[in-house]
Coordinates of C-alpha atoms in Angstrom, one line a residue:
X3 CA -33.3 -98.2 102.2
X4 CA -30.5 -100.6 102.3
X5 CA -27.2 -99.6 102.2
X6 CA -25.5 -100.5 99.5
X7 CA -22.7 -102.7 99.9
X8 CA -19.3 -101.5 98.7
X9 CA -17.3 -103.9 96.0
X10 CA -15.1 -105.5 98.4
X11 CA -17.9 -106.8 100.7
X12 CA -19.8 -107.8 97.6
X13 CA -16.7 -109.9 96.2
X14 CA -15.9 -111.0 100.3
X15 CA -19.7 -112.2 100.4
X16 CA -19.7 -113.9 96.9
X17 CA -16.5 -115.9 97.8
X18 CA -18.1 -116.9 101.3
X19 CA -21.0 -118.1 99.5
X20 CA -19.1 -119.7 96.9
X21 CA -17.2 -121.5 99.6
X22 CA -20.3 -122.5 101.6
X23 CA -21.9 -123.9 98.5
X24 CA -18.9 -126.0 97.8
X25 CA -18.5 -127.2 101.6
X26 CA -22.2 -128.1 101.3
X27 CA -22.3 -129.9 98.2
X28 CA -18.5 -131.8 99.7
X29 CA -20.9 -132.7 102.7
X30 CA -24.1 -133.6 100.8
X31 CA -21.7 -135.4 98.2
X32 CA -20.1 -137.4 101.6
X33 CA -23.6 -138.2 103.2
X34 CA -24.4 -139.5 99.6
X35 CA -21.6 -141.6 98.9
X36 CA -20.2 -142.6 102.2
X37 CA -22.9 -145.1 103.3
X38 CA -23.0 -147.2 99.7
X39 CA -19.3 -146.9 100.1
X40 CA -19.0 -148.3 103.5
X41 CA -21.9 -151.0 103.0
X42 CA -19.8 -152.3 99.9
X43 CA -16.9 -152.2 102.0
X44 CA -18.7 -154.5 104.2
X45 CA -20.0 -156.5 101.9
X46 CA -16.5 -157.4 100.4
X47 CA -15.6 -157.8 104.2
X48 CA -18.4 -160.5 104.6
X49 CA -17.5 -162.0 101.4
X50 CA -14.1 -162.9 102.5
X51 CA -15.5 -163.9 105.8
X52 CA -18.2 -166.1 104.1
X53 CA -15.7 -167.9 102.2
X54 CA -13.2 -168.5 105.3
X55 CA -16.0 -169.9 107.0
X56 CA -17.3 -172.3 104.0
X57 CA -13.4 -173.6 104.2
X58 CA -13.8 -174.7 107.7
X59 CA -17.7 -176.0 107.1
X60 CA -16.5 -178.1 104.3
X61 CA -13.8 -179.9 106.2
X62 CA -16.7 -180.4 109.0
X63 CA -19.2 -181.9 106.6
X64 CA -16.3 -184.4 105.2
X65 CA -16.9 -186.2 108.1
X66 CA -18.9 -189.4 107.9
X67 CA -21.2 -188.0 111.0
X68 CA -20.9 -183.8 111.4
X69 CA -21.1 -183.2 115.2
X70 CA -23.3 -180.6 115.8
X71 CA -21.5 -179.3 118.7
X72 CA -18.6 -179.2 117.1
X73 CA -20.4 -177.0 114.4
X74 CA -21.5 -174.8 117.3
X75 CA -18.3 -174.6 118.6
X76 CA -16.9 -173.4 115.0
X77 CA -19.4 -171.1 114.5
X78 CA -18.8 -169.7 118.2
X79 CA -15.0 -169.4 117.5
X80 CA -15.3 -168.1 113.9
X81 CA -17.8 -165.1 115.2
X82 CA -15.6 -164.2 118.3
X83 CA -12.7 -164.1 116.0
X84 CA -13.8 -162.2 113.2
X85 CA -16.4 -160.2 115.1
X86 CA -19.4 -161.0 112.6
X87 CA -22.6 -163.2 113.2
X88 CA -21.8 -166.8 111.5
X89 CA -24.7 -169.0 110.8
X90 CA -24.6 -172.5 109.1
X91 CA -27.6 -173.6 107.4
X92 CA -28.2 -176.7 105.9
X93 CA -29.3 -177.6 102.6
X94 CA -32.9 -177.9 103.4
X95 CA -32.6 -174.6 105.1
X96 CA -32.4 -175.9 108.9
X97 CA -30.0 -173.9 110.8
X98 CA -26.9 -176.0 112.1
X99 CA -25.1 -173.6 113.8
X100 CA -25.5 -169.9 114.9
X101 CA -22.5 -167.6 116.9
X102 CA -25.0 -165.5 118.8
X103 CA -27.4 -168.7 119.9
X104 CA -27.1 -171.2 122.6
X105 CA -27.7 -175.0 121.7
X106 CA -31.7 -174.4 123.1
X107 CA -32.3 -171.1 121.5
X108 CA -30.6 -172.1 117.9
X109 CA -33.8 -175.3 118.1
X110 CA -36.2 -172.4 117.8
X111 CA -34.8 -170.9 115.0
X112 CA -37.1 -171.1 112.1
X113 CA -36.0 -172.3 108.6
X114 CA -33.7 -170.1 106.8
X115 CA -34.1 -171.6 102.8
X116 CA -36.7 -168.7 102.3
X117 CA -34.2 -166.2 103.2
X118 CA -33.3 -163.4 100.3
X119 CA -29.6 -163.9 100.6
X120 CA -30.0 -167.7 100.9
X121 CA -32.2 -167.6 97.5
X122 CA -29.6 -165.5 95.8
X123 CA -26.7 -167.8 96.6
X124 CA -28.8 -170.6 95.6
X125 CA -29.0 -168.9 92.5
X126 CA -25.9 -167.5 91.8
X127 CA -23.6 -169.3 94.5
X128 CA -23.4 -166.1 96.7
X129 CA -25.9 -163.6 97.8
X130 CA -26.6 -160.5 100.3
X131 CA -29.6 -158.5 101.7
X132 CA -30.1 -156.1 103.9
X133 CA -33.1 -156.0 106.5
X134 CA -34.0 -156.2 110.1
X135 CA -33.3 -159.3 111.9
X136 CA -36.0 -160.6 114.3
X137 CA -33.6 -163.0 115.9
X138 CA -31.4 -160.1 117.0
X139 CA -33.9 -157.0 116.4
X140 CA -31.3 -155.1 114.4
X141 CA -30.5 -154.1 110.7
X142 CA -27.8 -156.7 109.2
X143 CA -26.0 -156.9 106.1
X144 CA -26.1 -160.6 105.1
X145 CA -23.7 -162.2 103.0
X146 CA -24.5 -165.8 102.2
X147 CA -22.4 -168.6 100.3
X148 CA -23.2 -172.1 98.9
X149 CA -21.1 -174.8 100.1
X150 CA -21.1 -177.5 97.2
X151 CA -20.9 -181.4 97.8
X152 CA -17.1 -182.6 97.6
X153 CA -18.3 -185.5 95.4
X154 CA -20.9 -183.5 93.2
X155 CA -19.9 -179.8 93.0
X156 CA -23.2 -178.7 91.5
X157 CA -25.4 -179.9 94.7
X158 CA -25.4 -177.5 97.7
X159 CA -25.0 -179.4 100.8
X160 CA -25.0 -176.3 103.0
X161 CA -24.9 -172.5 103.1
X162 CA -22.8 -170.4 105.1
X163 CA -24.0 -167.1 106.1
X164 CA -22.3 -164.0 107.9
X165 CA -23.8 -160.9 109.0
X166 CA -22.7 -157.6 110.3
X167 CA -25.0 -155.2 112.4
X168 CA -25.6 -152.1 110.2
X169 CA -25.2 -149.7 113.4
X170 CA -21.6 -150.1 112.7
X171 CA -22.4 -148.4 109.2
X172 CA -24.4 -145.5 111.4
X173 CA -21.6 -144.8 113.9
X174 CA -18.8 -144.6 111.2
X175 CA -20.8 -142.2 109.2
X176 CA -21.4 -140.3 112.0
X177 CA -18.1 -140.4 113.2
X178 CA -17.3 -139.2 109.3
X179 CA -19.7 -136.6 109.2
X180 CA -18.6 -135.3 112.8
X181 CA -14.9 -135.1 111.2
X182 CA -16.0 -133.3 108.2
X183 CA -18.4 -131.0 110.5
X184 CA -15.2 -130.2 112.4
X185 CA -13.4 -130.1 109.3
X186 CA -15.8 -127.6 107.4
X187 CA -16.2 -125.1 110.3
X188 CA -12.1 -125.0 110.4
X189 CA -11.8 -124.3 106.7
X190 CA -14.4 -122.0 107.1
X191 CA -13.0 -120.3 110.0
X192 CA -9.4 -120.2 108.3
X193 CA -11.0 -119.2 104.7
X194 CA -13.0 -116.2 106.0
X195 CA -9.8 -113.9 106.6
X196 CA -8.1 -115.3 103.6
X197 CA -11.0 -114.5 101.4
X198 CA -11.6 -111.0 103.0
X199 CA -7.9 -110.3 102.4
X200 CA -8.4 -111.7 98.5
X201 CA -11.6 -109.6 97.9
X202 CA -9.9 -106.6 99.4
X203 CA -6.7 -107.2 97.0
X204 CA -8.5 -108.0 94.3
X205 CA -11.1 -105.1 94.2
X206 CA -8.5 -102.6 95.7
X207 CA -7.2 -102.0 91.8
X208 CA -10.9 -101.8 90.4
X209 CA -11.7 -99.2 93.3
X210 CA -8.8 -96.9 92.5
X211 CA -9.6 -97.2 88.9
X212 CA -13.5 -96.4 89.5
X213 CA -11.8 -93.1 91.5
X214 CA -9.6 -92.2 88.8
X215 CA -12.4 -92.7 86.0
X216 CA -14.9 -90.2 88.8
X217 CA -12.2 -87.5 88.6
X218 CA -11.5 -87.8 85.0
X219 CA -15.6 -87.5 84.5
X220 CA -15.1 -84.3 86.7
X221 CA -12.7 -83.2 84.6
X222 CA -9.5 -83.9 87.2
X223 CA -6.7 -85.6 84.8
X224 CA -4.0 -85.4 87.8
X225 CA -4.4 -89.0 89.4
X226 CA -3.5 -92.3 87.5
X227 CA -4.6 -96.0 88.3
X228 CA -1.8 -98.4 89.8
X229 CA -0.6 -100.4 86.6
X230 CA 2.0 -102.5 88.7
X231 CA 0.4 -105.9 87.5
X232 CA 0.7 -107.9 84.7
X233 CA -3.1 -109.3 84.4
X234 CA -6.0 -108.2 82.8
X235 CA -6.6 -105.3 85.6
X236 CA -3.0 -104.0 85.1
X237 CA -3.8 -103.5 81.4
X238 CA -7.2 -102.1 82.1
X239 CA -5.5 -99.7 84.3
X240 CA -2.9 -98.7 81.6
X241 CA -5.6 -98.4 78.9
X242 CA -7.7 -95.9 81.5
X243 CA -4.4 -94.0 82.1
X244 CA -3.5 -93.7 78.5
X245 CA -7.3 -92.6 78.1
X246 CA -7.0 -90.1 81.1
X247 CA -3.9 -88.6 79.3
X248 CA -5.0 -88.4 76.0
X249 CA -8.4 -86.8 77.4
X250 CA -6.4 -84.6 79.1
X251 CA -4.4 -83.6 75.8
X252 CA -7.6 -83.1 73.8
X253 CA -9.3 -80.7 76.4
X254 CA -6.3 -78.9 76.8
X255 CA -5.9 -78.5 72.9
X256 CA -10.1 -77.7 72.8
X257 CA -9.5 -75.2 75.8
X258 CA -6.7 -73.4 73.9
X259 CA -8.9 -73.5 71.2
X260 CA -12.0 -71.9 72.8
X261 CA -9.9 -69.5 74.7
X262 CA -8.5 -68.1 70.9
X263 CA -11.7 -68.2 69.5
X264 CA -13.0 -66.9 72.3
X265 CA -10.8 -64.0 72.1
X266 CA -11.4 -63.8 68.6
X267 CA -15.0 -63.2 69.1
X268 CA -14.5 -60.9 71.6
X269 CA -12.1 -58.6 69.9
X270 CA -14.5 -58.6 66.8
X271 CA -16.4 -55.3 66.2
X272 CA -18.8 -57.2 64.0
X273 CA -21.8 -59.3 66.0
X274 CA -21.1 -63.2 65.5
X275 CA -24.2 -65.5 66.2
X276 CA -24.0 -69.3 66.3
X277 CA -26.9 -71.8 66.1
X278 CA -27.3 -75.3 65.7
X279 CA -28.8 -77.6 63.1
X280 CA -32.3 -77.0 65.0
X281 CA -31.9 -73.3 64.8
X282 CA -31.3 -72.9 68.7
X283 CA -29.2 -70.3 69.5
X284 CA -25.6 -71.9 70.7
X285 CA -23.4 -68.7 71.5
X286 CA -23.4 -65.0 70.8
X287 CA -20.3 -62.9 71.0
X288 CA -19.8 -59.7 73.4
X289 CA -19.9 -57.4 70.4
X290 CA -23.2 -58.8 69.6
X291 CA -24.6 -58.6 73.2
X292 CA -23.9 -55.0 73.8
X293 CA -25.7 -53.9 70.2
X294 CA -28.8 -55.8 70.4
X295 CA -29.0 -55.9 74.5
X296 CA -28.8 -60.0 74.8
X297 CA -27.9 -62.0 77.6
X298 CA -27.5 -65.3 78.8
X299 CA -31.4 -66.3 78.1
X300 CA -30.9 -66.0 74.6
X301 CA -28.9 -69.5 74.7
X302 CA -31.2 -72.4 73.4
X303 CA -33.8 -70.1 71.8
X304 CA -34.5 -69.5 68.2
X305 CA -33.5 -66.4 66.5
X306 CA -37.5 -65.4 66.1
X307 CA -38.0 -65.7 69.8
X308 CA -35.0 -63.4 70.6
X309 CA -35.0 -60.7 67.9
X310 CA -38.5 -60.6 66.9
X311 CA -37.1 -59.9 63.2
X312 CA -38.8 -62.0 60.7
X313 CA -36.5 -61.0 58.2
X314 CA -33.8 -62.2 60.1
X315 CA -35.3 -65.8 60.3
X316 CA -36.0 -65.7 56.6
X317 CA -32.1 -65.2 56.2
X318 CA -31.4 -68.2 58.4
X319 CA -34.0 -70.3 56.5
X320 CA -32.3 -69.3 53.2
X321 CA -29.1 -70.5 54.4
X322 CA -30.2 -73.5 55.5
X323 CA -32.2 -74.6 52.6
X324 CA -30.2 -73.1 49.8
X325 CA -26.1 -74.0 51.4
X326 CA -25.0 -70.6 50.2
X327 CA -24.6 -67.6 52.1
X328 CA -27.4 -65.2 52.4
X329 CA -26.8 -61.7 52.9
X330 CA -29.3 -58.9 53.5
X331 CA -29.6 -55.4 55.2
X332 CA -31.7 -55.4 58.3
X333 CA -32.9 -53.0 60.9
X334 CA -33.3 -53.7 64.3
X335 CA -35.4 -51.2 66.4
X336 CA -34.5 -52.3 70.1
X337 CA -32.9 -51.5 72.3
X338 CA -31.9 -48.3 69.8
X339 CA -32.3 -48.4 66.0
X340 CA -29.6 -50.1 64.2
X341 CA -28.9 -51.2 60.7
X342 CA -26.7 -54.3 60.2
X343 CA -25.3 -55.8 57.0
X344 CA -26.5 -59.4 58.2
X345 CA -24.5 -62.4 56.3
X346 CA -25.7 -66.1 57.3
X347 CA -24.0 -69.3 56.2
X348 CA -24.6 -72.9 56.9
X349 CA -22.3 -75.2 58.4
X350 CA -21.8 -78.7 57.5
X351 CA -20.6 -82.1 59.2
X352 CA -18.2 -84.3 57.8
X353 CA -21.0 -86.6 56.4
X354 CA -22.6 -83.4 54.5
X355 CA -25.4 -82.9 57.1
X356 CA -26.4 -79.1 58.4
X357 CA -24.3 -78.8 61.5
X358 CA -25.4 -75.0 62.2
X359 CA -25.5 -71.5 61.0
X360 CA -23.5 -68.7 61.6
X361 CA -24.7 -65.2 61.4
X362 CA -22.5 -62.4 61.1
X363 CA -23.8 -58.7 62.2
X364 CA -21.7 -55.9 60.3
X365 CA -22.9 -52.6 62.1
X366 CA -23.5 -50.2 59.2
X367 CA -25.4 -47.6 61.3
X368 CA -22.7 -45.0 61.3
X369 CA -22.4 -45.5 57.5
X370 CA -25.8 -45.3 56.6
X371 CA -26.1 -42.3 59.1
X372 CA -23.0 -40.5 57.1
X373 CA -24.2 -41.4 53.7
X374 CA -27.6 -39.7 54.9
X375 CA -25.3 -36.7 56.0
X376 CA -23.8 -36.7 52.7
X377 CA -27.0 -36.5 51.1
X378 CA -28.6 -33.7 53.1
X379 CA -24.9 -32.2 53.2
X380 CA -25.0 -31.7 49.4
X381 CA -28.7 -30.8 49.3
X382 CA -28.1 -28.1 52.1
X383 CA -24.8 -27.0 50.3
X384 CA -26.7 -26.9 47.0
X385 CA -29.4 -25.1 48.6
X386 CA -27.6 -22.7 50.5
X387 CA -25.4 -21.6 47.1
X388 CA -28.6 -21.7 45.0
X389 CA -30.4 -19.1 46.7
X390 CA -27.6 -16.2 46.6
X391 CA -26.5 -17.2 43.2
X392 CA -30.0 -17.1 42.0
X393 CA -30.5 -13.7 43.3
X394 CA -27.2 -12.5 42.0
X395 CA -27.8 -13.9 38.6
X396 CA -31.2 -12.3 38.5
X397 CA -30.1 -8.9 39.2
X398 CA -26.7 -8.9 36.9
X399 CA -29.1 -10.1 34.0
X400 CA -31.2 -6.9 35.0
X401 CA -27.9 -4.7 34.9
X402 CA -27.0 -6.2 31.6
X403 CA -30.1 -5.4 30.3
X404 CA -30.6 -3.4 26.9
X405 CA -32.2 -0.9 28.9
X406 CA -30.3 -0.5 32.2
X407 CA -32.7 0.4 35.3
X408 CA -32.2 4.1 37.2
X409 CA -28.7 4.9 38.7
X410 CA -30.4 5.0 42.1
X411 CA -32.0 1.3 41.6
X412 CA -28.7 0.1 40.0
X413 CA -26.9 1.0 42.9
X414 CA -29.3 -1.1 45.0
X415 CA -29.0 -3.8 42.9
X416 CA -25.2 -3.7 43.4
X417 CA -25.5 -3.7 46.9
X418 CA -28.0 -6.7 46.7
X419 CA -25.4 -8.6 44.6
X420 CA -22.3 -7.7 46.9
X421 CA -24.3 -8.7 50.3
X422 CA -25.1 -12.0 48.7
X423 CA -21.7 -12.2 47.5
X424 CA -20.3 -11.7 50.7
X425 CA -22.8 -14.4 52.3
X426 CA -21.1 -16.7 49.6
X427 CA -18.3 -15.8 50.5
X428 CA -18.9 -16.6 54.3
X429 CA -20.8 -20.1 53.3
X430 CA -17.5 -21.1 51.4
X431 CA -15.4 -20.2 54.3
X432 CA -17.0 -22.0 56.6
X433 CA -17.5 -24.9 54.5
X434 CA -13.9 -24.9 54.3
X435 CA -13.1 -24.4 58.1
X436 CA -15.6 -27.5 58.6
X437 CA -13.8 -30.0 55.8
X438 CA -10.5 -28.9 57.2
X439 CA -11.3 -29.7 60.7
X440 CA -13.0 -32.8 59.7
X441 CA -10.4 -34.2 57.7
X442 CA -7.8 -33.1 60.7
X443 CA -5.6 -30.9 57.9
X444 CA -5.9 -27.9 60.5
X445 CA -3.1 -28.0 62.5
X446 CA -3.5 -26.0 66.1
X447 CA -1.0 -23.7 67.6
X448 CA -1.2 -24.8 71.2
X449 CA -0.3 -22.6 74.0
X450 CA -1.4 -21.3 77.4
X451 CA -4.4 -19.1 76.7
X452 CA -6.4 -16.6 78.6
X453 CA -10.2 -17.6 78.7
X454 CA -10.9 -14.0 79.8
X455 CA -9.0 -12.2 77.2
X456 CA -10.0 -14.5 74.2
X457 CA -14.0 -14.1 75.5
X458 CA -13.7 -10.6 75.9
X459 CA -12.1 -10.2 72.5
X460 CA -15.3 -12.1 70.8
X461 CA -17.5 -9.9 72.8
X462 CA -16.1 -6.6 71.8
X463 CA -16.3 -7.5 68.1
X464 CA -20.2 -8.6 68.8
X465 CA -20.8 -5.4 70.8
X466 CA -22.0 -3.5 67.9
X467 CA -24.7 -5.9 66.7
X468 CA -25.6 -6.5 70.4
X469 CA -26.3 -2.4 70.9
X470 CA -28.4 -2.4 67.8
X471 CA -30.7 -5.3 69.7
X472 CA -30.0 -3.3 73.3
X473 CA -28.5 -6.6 74.4
X474 CA -25.7 -7.1 77.3
X475 CA -23.1 -9.5 77.2
X476 CA -21.0 -10.4 80.5
X477 CA -17.9 -11.9 80.9
X478 CA -17.6 -13.6 84.1
X479 CA -14.4 -15.3 83.9
X480 CA -11.8 -14.3 86.4
X481 CA -8.4 -13.1 85.2
X482 CA -6.6 -15.5 87.1
X483 CA -8.6 -18.5 86.3
X484 CA -6.5 -21.4 85.2
X485 CA -5.5 -21.1 81.4
X486 CA -5.7 -24.1 79.0
X487 CA -3.6 -25.3 76.4
X488 CA -5.5 -24.4 73.1
X489 CA -5.3 -22.4 69.7
X490 CA -6.0 -18.8 70.6
X491 CA -7.4 -18.2 67.3
X492 CA -9.5 -21.3 66.9
X493 CA -10.7 -20.5 70.5
X494 CA -11.7 -17.0 69.3
X495 CA -13.8 -18.4 66.6
X496 CA -15.6 -21.0 69.2
X497 CA -16.4 -17.7 71.4
X498 CA -17.4 -15.7 68.6
X499 CA -19.9 -18.2 66.7
X500 CA -21.6 -18.8 70.2
X501 CA -22.0 -15.4 70.8
X502 CA -23.2 -14.4 67.3
X503 CA -25.4 -17.6 67.6
X504 CA -27.2 -16.0 70.8
X505 CA -27.3 -12.5 69.3
X506 CA -29.2 -13.7 66.1
X507 CA -31.7 -15.6 68.2
X508 CA -32.1 -13.8 71.6
X509 CA -34.8 -11.2 71.6
X510 CA -34.2 -7.4 71.8
X511 CA -33.3 -6.4 75.4
X512 CA -32.0 -10.1 76.1
X513 CA -28.7 -11.1 78.2
X514 CA -25.6 -13.1 77.3
X515 CA -23.4 -14.2 79.8
X516 CA -19.7 -16.2 79.7
X517 CA -18.4 -18.0 82.6
X518 CA -15.8 -21.1 83.3
X519 CA -15.4 -23.4 86.2
X520 CA -13.4 -26.3 86.9
X521 CA -15.1 -29.9 86.8
X522 CA -13.6 -33.3 87.2
X523 CA -10.0 -32.3 86.2
X524 CA -11.4 -30.2 82.9
X525 CA -12.3 -26.4 82.2
X526 CA -15.7 -26.3 81.2
X527 CA -17.1 -23.0 79.7
X528 CA -20.7 -21.7 79.8
X529 CA -22.5 -19.6 77.3
X530 CA -25.7 -18.7 78.4
X531 CA -28.6 -16.3 77.3
X532 CA -32.3 -15.6 78.1
X533 CA -33.6 -16.2 74.9
X534 CA -36.6 -18.1 73.7
X535 CA -35.1 -21.7 74.2
X536 CA -34.7 -24.8 71.9
X537 CA -37.2 -27.6 72.1
X538 CA -35.7 -30.9 73.5
X539 CA -35.9 -32.9 70.3
X540 CA -33.6 -30.7 68.5
X541 CA -31.0 -30.5 71.2
X542 CA -29.2 -33.5 70.0
X543 CA -29.2 -32.3 66.7
X544 CA -28.1 -28.5 66.7
X545 CA -24.4 -29.0 66.1
X546 CA -25.2 -30.9 62.9
X547 CA -24.0 -28.8 59.8
X548 CA -27.2 -26.8 58.1
X549 CA -29.4 -27.7 61.0
X550 CA -31.7 -25.3 61.8
X551 CA -34.4 -25.1 64.5
X552 CA -36.2 -22.5 62.3
X553 CA -35.1 -22.5 58.9
X554 CA -37.1 -19.1 57.9
X555 CA -36.1 -17.5 60.8
X556 CA -32.3 -18.8 60.1
X557 CA -32.0 -17.4 56.7
X558 CA -33.8 -14.1 57.8
X559 CA -31.0 -13.6 60.2
X560 CA -28.2 -14.7 57.7
X561 CA -26.9 -17.8 59.4
X562 CA -25.1 -20.4 57.2
X563 CA -26.1 -23.1 59.8
X564 CA -22.6 -24.2 60.3
X565 CA -21.4 -22.1 63.1
X566 CA -22.0 -24.7 65.9
X567 CA -20.9 -27.2 63.7
X568 CA -17.4 -25.4 63.6
X569 CA -18.0 -24.9 67.4
X570 CA -18.3 -28.9 67.7
X571 CA -15.2 -29.7 65.7
X572 CA -12.9 -27.1 67.0
X573 CA -13.7 -28.4 70.5
X574 CA -12.9 -32.3 69.5
X575 CA -10.0 -31.0 67.9
X576 CA -8.8 -29.6 71.7
X577 CA -10.2 -32.9 73.0
X578 CA -13.0 -31.7 74.5
X579 CA -17.1 -32.0 74.4
X580 CA -19.5 -29.7 73.8
X581 CA -23.6 -29.9 74.3
X582 CA -26.1 -27.6 75.2
X583 CA -29.2 -27.6 77.6
X584 CA -32.4 -25.5 77.3
X585 CA -36.0 -24.8 77.8
X586 CA -38.8 -23.6 76.1
X587 CA -39.2 -19.7 77.5
X588 CA -36.1 -20.1 79.7
X589 CA -33.1 -19.2 77.3
X590 CA -30.2 -22.0 76.3
X591 CA -27.0 -22.6 78.0
X592 CA -23.9 -23.8 75.8
X593 CA -21.0 -25.8 77.3
X594 CA -17.5 -27.0 76.1
X595 CA -14.9 -28.3 78.0
X596 CA -10.9 -28.0 77.5
X597 CA -8.1 -29.9 79.0
X598 CA -6.3 -28.0 81.4
X599 CA -2.7 -27.2 80.9

């Protein structure tokens, strides 16, 4: 492929071609116009020579007997002095004298009355013609003039003809062409560097403006085109600089607005999705990307392709068609189940045409879960309270019967009422504890606490229940173990609830152990047992209020379902974490952490 010429070279070759065409036209015009001009000039000269020769011939013809020798001598003299061929012709066409012939040669010359120039002169007084001369064997330009009679001017007594060989015209034209050729070559040689300089000088500001425009296209607004001329190029450079400055200012504003918008969208906890008028995704903020696990590959696709949610597509279509905000609660199953309150609004351009759609995703998963927890809590509390209250009410009604039961049975009834009253008291106490911890109304009395001492105290309190089931409780925390800053009473409650939970559910003859270690700057406490274990599907929920793995078993052993929930809230109030590990048939391990002092 032929390399593309740069602008200076294109301009140079264009100017050089224009100059070559101009010189060619001048040369062509010279070749076309010079010969006719020279011939016309020669004809005028021949006319003057013919009129002068006519004057002398007329004087000779006034003699009574014209002397042929004298006429020949006159022709010779005129031819020698003027440099032209002079011919004297009688009125009947006979040659009287010839400047280029001798007497003998002249006698052989034919009659000249039929010559074109003679015939032209016979009609008009003067005449001319160009033709090849048989006498001299050379092309000549002939001019003839009549010599009228002195007594009767209308009568032609003779003709004077002068002629000039045309090889002089050819020589003159060749000389002029030679001079013109030399001048053309000289002008061309002198013009080439001038044209190159002119092409460079003219194209330089254009090339600089091209470079500036290319930089602007790449986003570089630091360069300016030279605008130091008063012509159109200077005005164009000034306009280009103004455009560059305005684009720079606009882009800075747009970048600032984009940065602000990005900051706002990034700081939003709600997911934001922006789509164009065709329904293709143009933007998704970081919150939405994390919530629904979408990446850059979503850009340019439709909402249905990315989210696989028909209801979301319906909301978008409704917003586009009605022009009003469309909202609905939607559930997304991937990557994890989440519920969103989705609002879609149509954007309009200045002309009123749809310009895009903005969809806002408000994550209400936690609210829905809390609502469900609240419903479950109310249901569980109602259920937990209803059972002992129903029993107490039934026994009290029996005791208030007009025919009361026997004293021994009455005593049993009262003991049952007392037992369920205590259960209600424990349940209400636990509910109050959970409520205080959740509302952060319970203030912790933080101080360095010995984990071994607190754990041993809780183990001693559970010793009687453990002996009844032939269990052993082992505290494996060293006395010199680092002391955390904690509320001793609340920490005792954590150990007591964990041990109480273990004693209730571990079979007779089981073993319970308490240990602690330092891990990643925290104190990690473990309460483990060799009981029946907990299925994996229950581990994530056992710290919820009223959640029971085996509800019948839980009520049988007298649990309220709030012990582990209280443990979780107390540990979290101390800034720690709580979790459990277990396998069916291999026991359970409950962990909680506390910050080091």
